[in-house]
Coordinates of C-alpha atoms in Angstrom, one line a residue:
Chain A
X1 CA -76.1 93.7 23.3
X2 CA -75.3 90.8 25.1
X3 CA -72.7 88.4 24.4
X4 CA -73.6 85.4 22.5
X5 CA -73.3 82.5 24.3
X6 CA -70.2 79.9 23.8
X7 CA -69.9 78.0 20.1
X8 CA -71.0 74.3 20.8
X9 CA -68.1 71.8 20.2
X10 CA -67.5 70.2 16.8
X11 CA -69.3 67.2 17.5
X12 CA -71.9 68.9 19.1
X13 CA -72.3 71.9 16.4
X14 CA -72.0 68.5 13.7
X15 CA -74.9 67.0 15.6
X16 CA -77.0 69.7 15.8
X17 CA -76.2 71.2 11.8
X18 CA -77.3 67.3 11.0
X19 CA -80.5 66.9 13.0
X20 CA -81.6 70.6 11.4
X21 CA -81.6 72.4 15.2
X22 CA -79.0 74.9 13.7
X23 CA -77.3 76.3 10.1
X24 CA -73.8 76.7 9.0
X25 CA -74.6 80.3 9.0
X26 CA -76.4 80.4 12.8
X27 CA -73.6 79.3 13.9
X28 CA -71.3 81.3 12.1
X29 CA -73.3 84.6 13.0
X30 CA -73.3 83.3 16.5
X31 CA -68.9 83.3 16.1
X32 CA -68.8 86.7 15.1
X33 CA -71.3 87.8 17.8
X34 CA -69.2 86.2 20.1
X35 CA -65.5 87.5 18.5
X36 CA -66.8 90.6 18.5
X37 CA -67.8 90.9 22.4
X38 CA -64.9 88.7 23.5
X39 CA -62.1 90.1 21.0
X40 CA -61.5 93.4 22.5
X41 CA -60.5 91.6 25.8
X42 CA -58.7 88.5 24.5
X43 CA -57.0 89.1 21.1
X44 CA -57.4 86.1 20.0
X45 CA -57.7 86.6 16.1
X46 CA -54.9 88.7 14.0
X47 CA -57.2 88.3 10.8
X48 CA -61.0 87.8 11.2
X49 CA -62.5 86.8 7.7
X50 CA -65.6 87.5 8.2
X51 CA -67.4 88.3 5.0
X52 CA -65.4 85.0 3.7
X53 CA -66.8 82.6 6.6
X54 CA -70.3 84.0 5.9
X55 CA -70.3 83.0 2.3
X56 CA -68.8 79.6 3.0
X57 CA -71.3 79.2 5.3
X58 CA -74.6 80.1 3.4
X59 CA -72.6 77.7 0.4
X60 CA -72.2 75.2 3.2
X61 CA -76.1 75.6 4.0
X62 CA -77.4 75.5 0.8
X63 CA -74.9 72.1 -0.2
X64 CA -76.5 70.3 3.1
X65 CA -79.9 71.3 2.3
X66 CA -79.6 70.7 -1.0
X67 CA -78.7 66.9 0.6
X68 CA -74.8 67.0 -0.3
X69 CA -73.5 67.3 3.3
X70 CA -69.3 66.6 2.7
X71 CA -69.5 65.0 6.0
X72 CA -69.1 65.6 9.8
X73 CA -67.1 68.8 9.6
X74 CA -69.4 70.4 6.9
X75 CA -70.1 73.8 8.1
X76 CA -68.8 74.1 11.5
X77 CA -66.6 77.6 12.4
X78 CA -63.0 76.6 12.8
X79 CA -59.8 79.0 12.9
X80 CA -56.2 78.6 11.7
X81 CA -53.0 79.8 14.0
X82 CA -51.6 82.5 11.9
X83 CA -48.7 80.4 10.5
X84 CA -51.0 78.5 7.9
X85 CA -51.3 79.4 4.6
X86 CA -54.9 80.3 3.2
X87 CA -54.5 81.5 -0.6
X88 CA -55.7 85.0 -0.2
X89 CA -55.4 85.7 3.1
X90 CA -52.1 87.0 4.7
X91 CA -50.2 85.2 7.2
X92 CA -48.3 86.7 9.1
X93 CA -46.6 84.7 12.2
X94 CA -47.8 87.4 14.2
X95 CA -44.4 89.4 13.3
X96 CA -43.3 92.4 11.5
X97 CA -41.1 90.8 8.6
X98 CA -43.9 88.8 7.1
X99 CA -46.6 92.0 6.9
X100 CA -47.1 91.8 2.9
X101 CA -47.5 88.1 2.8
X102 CA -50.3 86.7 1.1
X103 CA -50.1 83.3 -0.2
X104 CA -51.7 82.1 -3.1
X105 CA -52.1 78.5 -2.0
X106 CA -53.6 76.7 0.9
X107 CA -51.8 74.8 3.4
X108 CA -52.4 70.7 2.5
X109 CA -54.0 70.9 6.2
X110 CA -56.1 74.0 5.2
X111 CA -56.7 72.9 1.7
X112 CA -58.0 69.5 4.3
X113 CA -60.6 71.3 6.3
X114 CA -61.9 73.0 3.7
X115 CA -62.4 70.4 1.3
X116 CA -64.4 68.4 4.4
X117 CA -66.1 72.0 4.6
X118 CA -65.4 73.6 7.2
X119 CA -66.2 77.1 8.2
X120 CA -63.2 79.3 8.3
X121 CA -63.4 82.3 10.6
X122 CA -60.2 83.6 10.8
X123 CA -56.5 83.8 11.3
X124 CA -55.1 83.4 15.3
X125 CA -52.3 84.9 17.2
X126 CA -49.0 82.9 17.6
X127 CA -46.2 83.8 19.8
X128 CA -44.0 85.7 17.1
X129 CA -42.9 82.6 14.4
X130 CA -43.9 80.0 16.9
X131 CA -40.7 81.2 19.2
X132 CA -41.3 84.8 21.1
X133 CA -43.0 85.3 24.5
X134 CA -46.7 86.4 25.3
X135 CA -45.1 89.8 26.5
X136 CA -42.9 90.7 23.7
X137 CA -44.1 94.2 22.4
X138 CA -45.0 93.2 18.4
X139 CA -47.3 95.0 15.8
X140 CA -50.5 92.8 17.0
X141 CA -51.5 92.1 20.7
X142 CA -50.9 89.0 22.4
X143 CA -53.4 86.5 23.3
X144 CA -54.9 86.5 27.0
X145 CA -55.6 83.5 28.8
X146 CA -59.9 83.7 29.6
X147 CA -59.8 81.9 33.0
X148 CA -57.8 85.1 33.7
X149 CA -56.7 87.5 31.7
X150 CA -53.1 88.5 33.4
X151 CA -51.9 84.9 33.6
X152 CA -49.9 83.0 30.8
X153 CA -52.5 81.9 28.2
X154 CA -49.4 79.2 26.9
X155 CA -47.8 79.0 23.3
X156 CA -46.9 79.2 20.5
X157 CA -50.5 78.6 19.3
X158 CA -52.0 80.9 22.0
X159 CA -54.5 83.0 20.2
X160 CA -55.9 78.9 18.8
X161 CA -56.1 77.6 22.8
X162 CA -57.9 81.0 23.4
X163 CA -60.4 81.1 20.6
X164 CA -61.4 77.1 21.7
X165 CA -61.7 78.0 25.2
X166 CA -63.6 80.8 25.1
X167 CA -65.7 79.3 22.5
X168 CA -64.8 81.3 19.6
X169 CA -64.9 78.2 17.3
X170 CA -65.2 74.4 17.5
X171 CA -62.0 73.9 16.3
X172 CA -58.4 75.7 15.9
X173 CA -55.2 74.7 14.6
X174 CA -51.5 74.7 16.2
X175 CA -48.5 73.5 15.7
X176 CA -46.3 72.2 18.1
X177 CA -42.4 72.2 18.0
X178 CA -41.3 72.0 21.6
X179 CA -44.8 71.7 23.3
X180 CA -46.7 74.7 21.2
X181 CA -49.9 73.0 20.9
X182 CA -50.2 71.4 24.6
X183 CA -49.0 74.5 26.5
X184 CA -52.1 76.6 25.7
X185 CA -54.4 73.4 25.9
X186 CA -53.1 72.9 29.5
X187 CA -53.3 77.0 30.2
X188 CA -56.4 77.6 28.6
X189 CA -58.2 73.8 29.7
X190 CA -58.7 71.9 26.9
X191 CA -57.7 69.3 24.6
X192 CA -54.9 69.9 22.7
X193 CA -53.0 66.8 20.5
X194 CA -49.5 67.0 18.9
X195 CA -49.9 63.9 16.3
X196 CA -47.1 61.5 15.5
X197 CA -44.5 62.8 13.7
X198 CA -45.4 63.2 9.9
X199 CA -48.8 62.2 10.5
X200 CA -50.6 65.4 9.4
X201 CA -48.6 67.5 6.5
X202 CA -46.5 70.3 7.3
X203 CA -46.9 71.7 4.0
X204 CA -47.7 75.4 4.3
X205 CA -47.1 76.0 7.4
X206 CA -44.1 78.6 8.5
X207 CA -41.6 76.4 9.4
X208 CA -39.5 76.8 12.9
X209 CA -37.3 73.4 13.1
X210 CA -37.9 71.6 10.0
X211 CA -37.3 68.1 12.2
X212 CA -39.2 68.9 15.1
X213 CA -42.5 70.8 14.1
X214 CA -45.9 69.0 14.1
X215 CA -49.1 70.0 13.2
X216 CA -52.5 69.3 15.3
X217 CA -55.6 70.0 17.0
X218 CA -57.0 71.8 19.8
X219 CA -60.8 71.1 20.4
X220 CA -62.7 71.2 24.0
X221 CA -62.9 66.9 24.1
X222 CA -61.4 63.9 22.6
X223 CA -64.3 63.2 20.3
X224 CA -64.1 66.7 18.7
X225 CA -59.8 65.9 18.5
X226 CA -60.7 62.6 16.8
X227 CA -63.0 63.5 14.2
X228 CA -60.6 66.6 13.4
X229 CA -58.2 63.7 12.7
X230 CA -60.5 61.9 10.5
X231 CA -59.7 64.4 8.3
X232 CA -56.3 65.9 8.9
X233 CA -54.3 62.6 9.4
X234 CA -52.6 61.3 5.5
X235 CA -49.4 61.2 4.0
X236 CA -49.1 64.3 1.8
X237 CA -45.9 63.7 -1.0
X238 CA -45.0 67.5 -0.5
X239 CA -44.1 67.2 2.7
X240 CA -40.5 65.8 3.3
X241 CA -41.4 64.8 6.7
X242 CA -45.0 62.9 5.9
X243 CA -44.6 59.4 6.7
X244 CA -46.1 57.1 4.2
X245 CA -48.5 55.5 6.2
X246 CA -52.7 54.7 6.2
X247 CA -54.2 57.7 7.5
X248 CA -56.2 55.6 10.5
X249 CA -59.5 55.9 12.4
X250 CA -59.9 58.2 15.5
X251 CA -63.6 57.5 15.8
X252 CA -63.6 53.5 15.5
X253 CA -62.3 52.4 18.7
X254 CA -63.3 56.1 20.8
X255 CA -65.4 54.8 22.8
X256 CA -64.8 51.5 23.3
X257 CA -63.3 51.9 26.8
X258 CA -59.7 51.3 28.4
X259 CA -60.8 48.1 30.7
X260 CA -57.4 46.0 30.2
X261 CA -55.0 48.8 28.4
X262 CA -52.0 48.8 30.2
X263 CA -50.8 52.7 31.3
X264 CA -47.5 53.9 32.2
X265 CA -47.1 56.5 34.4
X266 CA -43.6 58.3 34.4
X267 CA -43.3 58.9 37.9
X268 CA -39.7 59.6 38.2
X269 CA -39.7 61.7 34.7
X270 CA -42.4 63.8 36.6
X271 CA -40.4 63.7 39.8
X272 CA -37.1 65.0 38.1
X273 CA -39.3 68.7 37.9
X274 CA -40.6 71.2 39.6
X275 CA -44.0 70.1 39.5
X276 CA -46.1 71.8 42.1
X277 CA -48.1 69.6 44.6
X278 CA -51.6 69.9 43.1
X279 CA -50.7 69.2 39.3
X280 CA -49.4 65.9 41.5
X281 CA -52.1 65.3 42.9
X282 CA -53.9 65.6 39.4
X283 CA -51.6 62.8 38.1
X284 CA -52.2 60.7 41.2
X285 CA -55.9 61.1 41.1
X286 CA -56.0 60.2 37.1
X287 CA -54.0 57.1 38.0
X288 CA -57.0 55.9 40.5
X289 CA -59.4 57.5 37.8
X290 CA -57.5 55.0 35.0
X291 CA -57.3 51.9 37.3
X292 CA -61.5 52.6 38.1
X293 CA -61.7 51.8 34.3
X294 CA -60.0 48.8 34.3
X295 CA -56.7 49.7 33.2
X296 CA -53.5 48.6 34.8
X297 CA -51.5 51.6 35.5
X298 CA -47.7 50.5 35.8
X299 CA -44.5 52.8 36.3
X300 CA -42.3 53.4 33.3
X301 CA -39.1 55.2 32.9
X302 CA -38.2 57.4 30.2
X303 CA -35.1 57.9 28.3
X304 CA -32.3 60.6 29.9
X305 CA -34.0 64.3 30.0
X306 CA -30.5 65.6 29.9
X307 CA -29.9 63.5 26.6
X308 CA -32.9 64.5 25.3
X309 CA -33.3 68.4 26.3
X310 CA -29.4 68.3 24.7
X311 CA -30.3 67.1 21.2
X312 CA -33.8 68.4 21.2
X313 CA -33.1 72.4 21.9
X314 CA -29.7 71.9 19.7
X315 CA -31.7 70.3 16.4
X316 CA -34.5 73.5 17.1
X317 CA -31.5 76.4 17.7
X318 CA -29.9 75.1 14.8
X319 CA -32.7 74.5 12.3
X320 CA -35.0 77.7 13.4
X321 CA -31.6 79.9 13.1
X322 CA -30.9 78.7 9.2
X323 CA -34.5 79.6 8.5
X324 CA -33.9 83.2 9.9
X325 CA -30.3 84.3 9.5
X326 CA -30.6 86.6 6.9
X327 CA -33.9 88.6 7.9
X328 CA -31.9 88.3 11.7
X329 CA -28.8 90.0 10.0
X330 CA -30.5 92.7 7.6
X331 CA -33.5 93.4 9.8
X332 CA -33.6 92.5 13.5
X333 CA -35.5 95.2 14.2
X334 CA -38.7 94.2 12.9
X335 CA -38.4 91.0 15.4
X336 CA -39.5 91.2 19.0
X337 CA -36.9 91.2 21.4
X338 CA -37.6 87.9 22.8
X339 CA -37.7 86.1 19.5
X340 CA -34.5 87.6 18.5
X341 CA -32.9 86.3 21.3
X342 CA -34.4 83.0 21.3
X343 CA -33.6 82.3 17.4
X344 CA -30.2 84.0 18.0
X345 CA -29.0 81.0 20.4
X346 CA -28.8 79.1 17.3
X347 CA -25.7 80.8 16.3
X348 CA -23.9 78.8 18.9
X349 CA -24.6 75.5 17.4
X350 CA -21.4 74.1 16.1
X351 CA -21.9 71.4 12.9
X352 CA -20.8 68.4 15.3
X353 CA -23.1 69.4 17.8
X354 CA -25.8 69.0 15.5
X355 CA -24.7 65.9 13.7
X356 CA -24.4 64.5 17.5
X357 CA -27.7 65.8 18.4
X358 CA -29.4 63.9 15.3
X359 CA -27.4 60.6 15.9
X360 CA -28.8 61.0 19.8
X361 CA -31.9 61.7 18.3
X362 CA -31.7 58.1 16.7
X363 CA -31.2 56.4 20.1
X364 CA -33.5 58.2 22.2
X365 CA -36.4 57.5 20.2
X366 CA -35.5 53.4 19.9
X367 CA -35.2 54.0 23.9
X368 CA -38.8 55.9 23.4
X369 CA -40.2 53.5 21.4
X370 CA -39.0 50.4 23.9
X371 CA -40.9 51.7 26.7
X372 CA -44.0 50.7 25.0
X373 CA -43.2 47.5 24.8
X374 CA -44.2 47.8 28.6
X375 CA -47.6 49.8 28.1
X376 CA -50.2 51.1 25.4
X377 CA -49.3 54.4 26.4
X378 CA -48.2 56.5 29.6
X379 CA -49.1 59.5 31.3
X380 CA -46.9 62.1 32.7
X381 CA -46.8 65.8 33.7
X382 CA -47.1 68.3 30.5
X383 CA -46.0 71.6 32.9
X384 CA -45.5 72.3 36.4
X385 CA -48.9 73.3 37.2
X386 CA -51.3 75.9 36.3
X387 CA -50.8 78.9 34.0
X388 CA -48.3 81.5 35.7
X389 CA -49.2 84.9 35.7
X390 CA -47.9 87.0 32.7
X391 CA -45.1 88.5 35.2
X392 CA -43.4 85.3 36.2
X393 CA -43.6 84.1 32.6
X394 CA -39.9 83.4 31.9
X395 CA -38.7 85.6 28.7
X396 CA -35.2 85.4 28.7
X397 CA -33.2 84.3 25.8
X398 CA -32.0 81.0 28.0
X399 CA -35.5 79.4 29.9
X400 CA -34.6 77.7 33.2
X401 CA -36.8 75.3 32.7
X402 CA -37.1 73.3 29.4
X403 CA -40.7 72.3 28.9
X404 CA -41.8 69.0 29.6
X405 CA -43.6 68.6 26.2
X406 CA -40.4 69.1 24.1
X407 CA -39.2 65.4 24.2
X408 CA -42.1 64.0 22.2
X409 CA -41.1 66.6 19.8
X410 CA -37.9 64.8 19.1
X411 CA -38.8 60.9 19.7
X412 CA -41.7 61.9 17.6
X413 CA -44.1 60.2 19.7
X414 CA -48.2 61.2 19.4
X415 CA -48.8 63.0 22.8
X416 CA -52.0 64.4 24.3
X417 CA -53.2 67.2 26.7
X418 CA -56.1 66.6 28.5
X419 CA -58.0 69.1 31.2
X420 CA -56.9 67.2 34.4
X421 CA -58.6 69.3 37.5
X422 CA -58.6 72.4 38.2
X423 CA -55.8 74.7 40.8
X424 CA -57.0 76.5 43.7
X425 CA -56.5 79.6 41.5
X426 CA -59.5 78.3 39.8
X427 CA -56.7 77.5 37.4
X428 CA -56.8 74.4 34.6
X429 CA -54.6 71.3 35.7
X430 CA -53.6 69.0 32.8
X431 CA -52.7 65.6 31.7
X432 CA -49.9 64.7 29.1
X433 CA -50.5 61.3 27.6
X434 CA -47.9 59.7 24.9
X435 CA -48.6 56.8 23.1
X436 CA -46.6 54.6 20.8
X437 CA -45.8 55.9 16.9
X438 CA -49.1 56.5 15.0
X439 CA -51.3 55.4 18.2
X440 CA -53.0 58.7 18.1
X441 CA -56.1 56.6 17.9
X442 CA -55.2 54.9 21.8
X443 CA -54.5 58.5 23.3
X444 CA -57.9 59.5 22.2
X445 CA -59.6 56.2 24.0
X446 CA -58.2 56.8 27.1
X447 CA -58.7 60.5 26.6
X448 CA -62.6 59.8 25.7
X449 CA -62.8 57.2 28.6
X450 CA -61.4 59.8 31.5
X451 CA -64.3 62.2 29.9
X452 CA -66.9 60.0 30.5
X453 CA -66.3 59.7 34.4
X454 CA -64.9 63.7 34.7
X455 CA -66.6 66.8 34.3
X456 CA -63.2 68.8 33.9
X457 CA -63.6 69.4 29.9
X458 CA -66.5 70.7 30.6
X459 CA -66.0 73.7 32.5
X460 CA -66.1 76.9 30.8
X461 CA -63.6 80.3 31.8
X462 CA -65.7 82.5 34.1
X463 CA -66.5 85.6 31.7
X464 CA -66.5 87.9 35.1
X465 CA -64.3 90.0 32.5
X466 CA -66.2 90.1 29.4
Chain B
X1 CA -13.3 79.3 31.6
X2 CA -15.0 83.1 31.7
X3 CA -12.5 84.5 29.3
X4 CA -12.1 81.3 26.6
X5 CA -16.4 81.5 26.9
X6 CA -16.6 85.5 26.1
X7 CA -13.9 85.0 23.5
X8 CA -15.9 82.7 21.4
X9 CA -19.1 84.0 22.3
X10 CA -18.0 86.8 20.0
X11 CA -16.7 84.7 17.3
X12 CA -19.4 82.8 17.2
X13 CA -22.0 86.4 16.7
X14 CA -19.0 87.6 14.2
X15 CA -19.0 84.5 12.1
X16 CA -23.2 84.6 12.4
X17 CA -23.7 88.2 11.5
X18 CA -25.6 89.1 14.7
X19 CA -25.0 91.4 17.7
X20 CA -26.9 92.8 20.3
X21 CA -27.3 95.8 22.6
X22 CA -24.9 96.4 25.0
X23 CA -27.5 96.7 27.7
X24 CA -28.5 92.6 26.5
X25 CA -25.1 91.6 25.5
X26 CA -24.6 90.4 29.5
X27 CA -27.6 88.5 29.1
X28 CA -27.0 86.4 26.1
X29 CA -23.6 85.6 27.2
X30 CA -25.0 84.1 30.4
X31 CA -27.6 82.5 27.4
X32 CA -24.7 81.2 25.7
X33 CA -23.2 79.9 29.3
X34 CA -26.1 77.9 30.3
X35 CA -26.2 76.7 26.5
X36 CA -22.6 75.4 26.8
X37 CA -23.7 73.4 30.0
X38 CA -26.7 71.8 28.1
X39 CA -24.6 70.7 25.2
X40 CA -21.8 68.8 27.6
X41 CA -23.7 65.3 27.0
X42 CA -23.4 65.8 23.4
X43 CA -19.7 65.6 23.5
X44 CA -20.0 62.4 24.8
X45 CA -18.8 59.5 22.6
X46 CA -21.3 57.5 20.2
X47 CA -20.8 54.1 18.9
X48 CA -19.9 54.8 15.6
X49 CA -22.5 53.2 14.0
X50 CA -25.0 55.4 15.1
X51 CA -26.3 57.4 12.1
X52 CA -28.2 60.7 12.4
X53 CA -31.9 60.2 12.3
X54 CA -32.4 63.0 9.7
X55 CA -30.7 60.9 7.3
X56 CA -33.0 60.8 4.4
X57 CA -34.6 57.3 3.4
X58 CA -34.7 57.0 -0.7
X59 CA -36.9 55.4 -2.6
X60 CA -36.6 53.5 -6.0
X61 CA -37.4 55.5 -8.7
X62 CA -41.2 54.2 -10.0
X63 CA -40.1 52.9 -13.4
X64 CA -37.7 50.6 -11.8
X65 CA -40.4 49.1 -9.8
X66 CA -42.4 48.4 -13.1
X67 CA -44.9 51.1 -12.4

C-alpha cells in the first residue's frame, strides 16, 4: 500500500472540512494511513489513540453536518507532546518513572482544543521530561528528524516538530523551557511559537522550571500558528504563572502586511556565536526580504548573554532539580543517563545563587523590554545552523553551547521560528523573531508577510526513506 | 582551585542525595567546573533594591473589592 499523502495544514484541512471537499474522519483515516507508513521510521508518537480520534471525528462530522461546526479547528487531526495531560490516556514524559500514569483530567490547553473540536491522534515523543538528549537509550525510541533521519530532529518537543513536518497532523503541541519548541521547528522546518510568558496555561502539563516553561504551537505557517492561538491564548486562574490579560487576536491584523513596522536585527547578539556562514546569510537575506516589504530593519542590542545564560540555566537547574530530587535519590535508574546528569547540575545551585538569578531576572527583562522601545520586534539567530547529525549532538551533562532560544525563556518575551532557507545539506535554515510582551499577534504579521514572498514553508522532507 | 572545587563538589552530591558512577564522576565534576564559571556574574553586587522577579503579586481578596 502506498503511503498516504501529507495531512494538509490546519487552515487548509479547516478550509476544505468547511467547503465539504473533505470529513473529519477522511482526514483522520488519511493520519493513521500516514502514521502507520511513516511511524516505523520516525517514532514520532509514544501513544497513538486511534480508535479515540476516529470516534471524535465521526462526532465531529456528524456536529458539522448536522450545522453545529464549533469553529475553525472543528475536526482537524492534531497531537499532544507527551507531557500533556488527556484524562484517560497515560502520559508519560517519554521516561520510565511515569509508566502507570493516567490522569483523570485534561490539561486547560487540551481541555482548549478539544472544546474548539479538534481531532486528537495521539501522544508524541519528548526528550525524557523535556531535559534528556535524542540519543539517550529510554523505554520508547526517540524521534528522527524526516529531512534525514540520522541528524538531530531538535527538542524537547521532538516527536511534535516531527509529526508537523512529516505531515502527521495539522497541528502539535510543545512546550518550550530553554528553546524546546523552536529547536525542532528550526530542525525539522517549520513554524514553531513559544508565546509570551503566561499567555497559554501551563496547567497540566509536567512541569520542568516552574518560571521558565511555556506552552505553544508548532504548525507548517503562521496562519495555522495564529488560529491555534485563537484558541489556546487566556488567562486560566489555575495556573500561577497565567497573566491576567485579554486573550487577543492572531488572525485580525495577519495579513495586513509589515510596510512601516520597524525590525531589529540583533547583529552583534548573533555575532557573539558560532553561527555558521549560511544560517548568516539566511539572516542577511531576510533583512533585504523585510526591507522589500517596507519595513525599516534597524540594529538592536540585546541585554548581556553572560547575565542572562547565568540566571537563566541557574532558575532551570534549580527549579527542575526540586521537582525531581526524590525520584533522582530513590530511583535514578529508571532515568536516562543524560537526563540524570542534566537535572543533577541542579544540586549545585546554592540559595543565593538563585535569589540572585531571580533579581537578574528582574533587570534583564526591563533591559528586554527597553529594546522595543526601538522596534516592533527583532530578528536574530535561533541556532547555529542546520540540524547536526545525531553524532555531534552534544549530550554531556555541561553543553558548550547554551542555546540561543533560552533568553526569551527568562525575559519572557513571545518569540517565533520561522523556516528561513534551506543548507547545502538540503538542511532547514531558520529565523528567530521576538517581539515585545503579549505581541504574539506582530510575530505572526511579519511571519505571514515573509510567507507571502518565500516558498521555504512550503517545502516538504524528501521521503527517499519512507 | 582543583582541590577546594572536588571538595565541595562532594558536599554538594552528599547534601543532595545523589552520586554517580565512577566511570561519570570525572565528567560531572568538569560539569560542575564549567557551572562554577557560568555562575561568576551572579556574585556580582545588585543594587539592593532589586527584588526577585518570582516575587508573587497579591491580589485583594474579592469581598474587599465589593464583589
Amino acid at each position: 500500500m502506498s503511503t498516504p499523502a501529507p495531512l494538509p495544514g490546519l487552515a487548509e484541512s479547516s478550509r476544505m472540512i468547511a467547503e465539504g471537499s473533505t470529513t473529519p474522519t477522511a482526514l483522520v483515516e488519511q493520519a493513521l494511513g500516514r502514521i502507520a507508513a511513516l511511524e516505523p521510521r520516525l517514532n514520532a508518537f509514544i501513544t497513538l489513540t486511534a480508535d479515540r480520534a476516529l470516534a471524535a471525528a465521526k462526532a465531529a462530522g456528524a456536529e458539522i453536518a448536522a450545522g453545529r461546526r464549533r469553529g475553525p479547528l472543528h475536526g482537524v487531526p492534531y497531537a499532544l507532546k507527551d507531557i500533556y495531560d488527556v484524562a484517560g490516556v497515560p502520559t508519560t514524559a517519554h521516561s520510565r518513572v511515569l509508566l502507570g500514569n493516567t490522569p483523570t483530567q485534561d490539561a486547560e490547553t487540551t481541555a482548549r482544543l478539544e472544546a474548539a473540536g479538534m481531532v486528537l491522534m495521539g501522544k508524541l515523543s519528548t526528550h525524557e521530561f523535556a531535559r534528556g538528549g535524542p540519543t539517550d537509550r529510554l523505554y520508547w525510541p526517540s524521534a528522527k528528524n524526516p529531512w534525514k533521519l540520522d541528524h538531530f530532529a531538535g527538542g524537547s518537543s521532538s516527536g511534535s516538530g516531527v509529526a508537523v513536518a512529516s505531515g502527521m497532523v495539522a497541528m502539535a503541541m510543545g512546550t518550550d523551557t530553554g528553546g524546546s519548541i523552536r529547536a525542532p521547528a528550526v530542525y525539522c522546518g517549520i513554524t514553531g511559537l513559544k508565546p509570551t510568558y503566561g499567555r497559554v496555561s501551563r496547567r497540566g502539563i509536567v512541569p520542568l522550571s516552574f518560571g521558565l516553561d511555556h506552552a505553544g504551537p508548532l504548525t507548517r505557517s503562521a496562519e495555522d500558528c495564529a488560529m491555534s492561538m485563537q484558541v489556546l491564548a487566556g488567562h486560566d486562574p489555575g495556573d500561577p504563572g497565567s497573566a491576567p490579560v485579554p486573550p487577543g487576536d492572531y488572525l485580525a491584523g495577519l495579513k495586513d502586511g509589515i510596510r512601516g513596522m520597524t525590525i531589529g536585527y540583533a547583529k552583534a547578539f548573533n555575532a557573539g556565536f558560532a553561527i555558521s556562514a549560511e544560517a548568516h546569510a539566511a539572516q542577511e537575506e531576510a533583512v533585504e526580504v523585510l526591507r522589500g516589504l517596507g519595513a525599516r530593519v534597524v540594529e538592536v542590542t540585546l541585554p548581556s548573554m553572560r547575565h542572562m545564560e547565568a540566571a537563566t540555566w541557574t532558575i532551570l537547574q534549580a527549579e527542575s532539580f526540586a521537582i525531581h530530587q526524590e525520584h533522582l535519590r530513590k530511583t535514578p535508574e529508571l532515568y536516562g543517563r543524560v537526563t540524570r546528569e542534566r537535572i543533577a547540575l541542579g544540586a549545585f545551585v546554592t540559595g543565593p545563587h538563585y535569589v540572585q538569578a531571580q533579581r537578574l531576572r528582574s533587570l534583564l527583562t526591563e533591559q528586554m523590554s527597553a529594546v522595543f522601545q526601538h522596534c516592533d520586534a527583532f530578528l536574530c539567530a535561533p541556532v547555529g545552523g542546520t540540524a547536526p547529525a545525531l553524532t555531534d549532538v552534544d549530550e554531556g551533562p555541561w553543553r558548550k553551547q547554551q542555546p540561543l532560544t533560552a533568553p526569551f525563556n527568562l525575559t519572557g518575551h513571545p518569540a517565533l521560528c520561522v523556516p528561513g532557507g534551506f543548507g547545502a545539506n538540503g538542511l532547514p535554515l531558520s529565523l528567530q523573531f521576538v517581539g515585545p510582551a503579549f505581541a504574539e499577534a506582530v510575530l505572526l504579521r511579519i511571519a505571514h508577510a515573509l510567507e507571502t514572498v518565500t516558498d521555504h514553508h512550503t517545502r516538504r522532507p524528501p521521503e527517499a526513506w519512507a | 582551585m582543583s582541590d577546594t572545587a572536588e571538595a565541595d563538589f562532594q558536599a554538594l552530591l552528599r547534601i543532595a542525595g545523589i552520586s554517580f558512577s565512577e566511570e561519570r564522576y570525572p565528567i560531572m565534576l568538569d560539569a560542575y567546573r564549567s557551572w562554577l564559571k557560568l555562575v561568576e556574574v551572579l556574585d556580582e553586587p545588585l543594587p539592593m533594591a532589586v527584588e526577585p522577579a518570582a516575587a508573587p503579586r497579591l491580589e485583594p481578596p474579592l469581598k474587599a473589592m465589593g464583589k
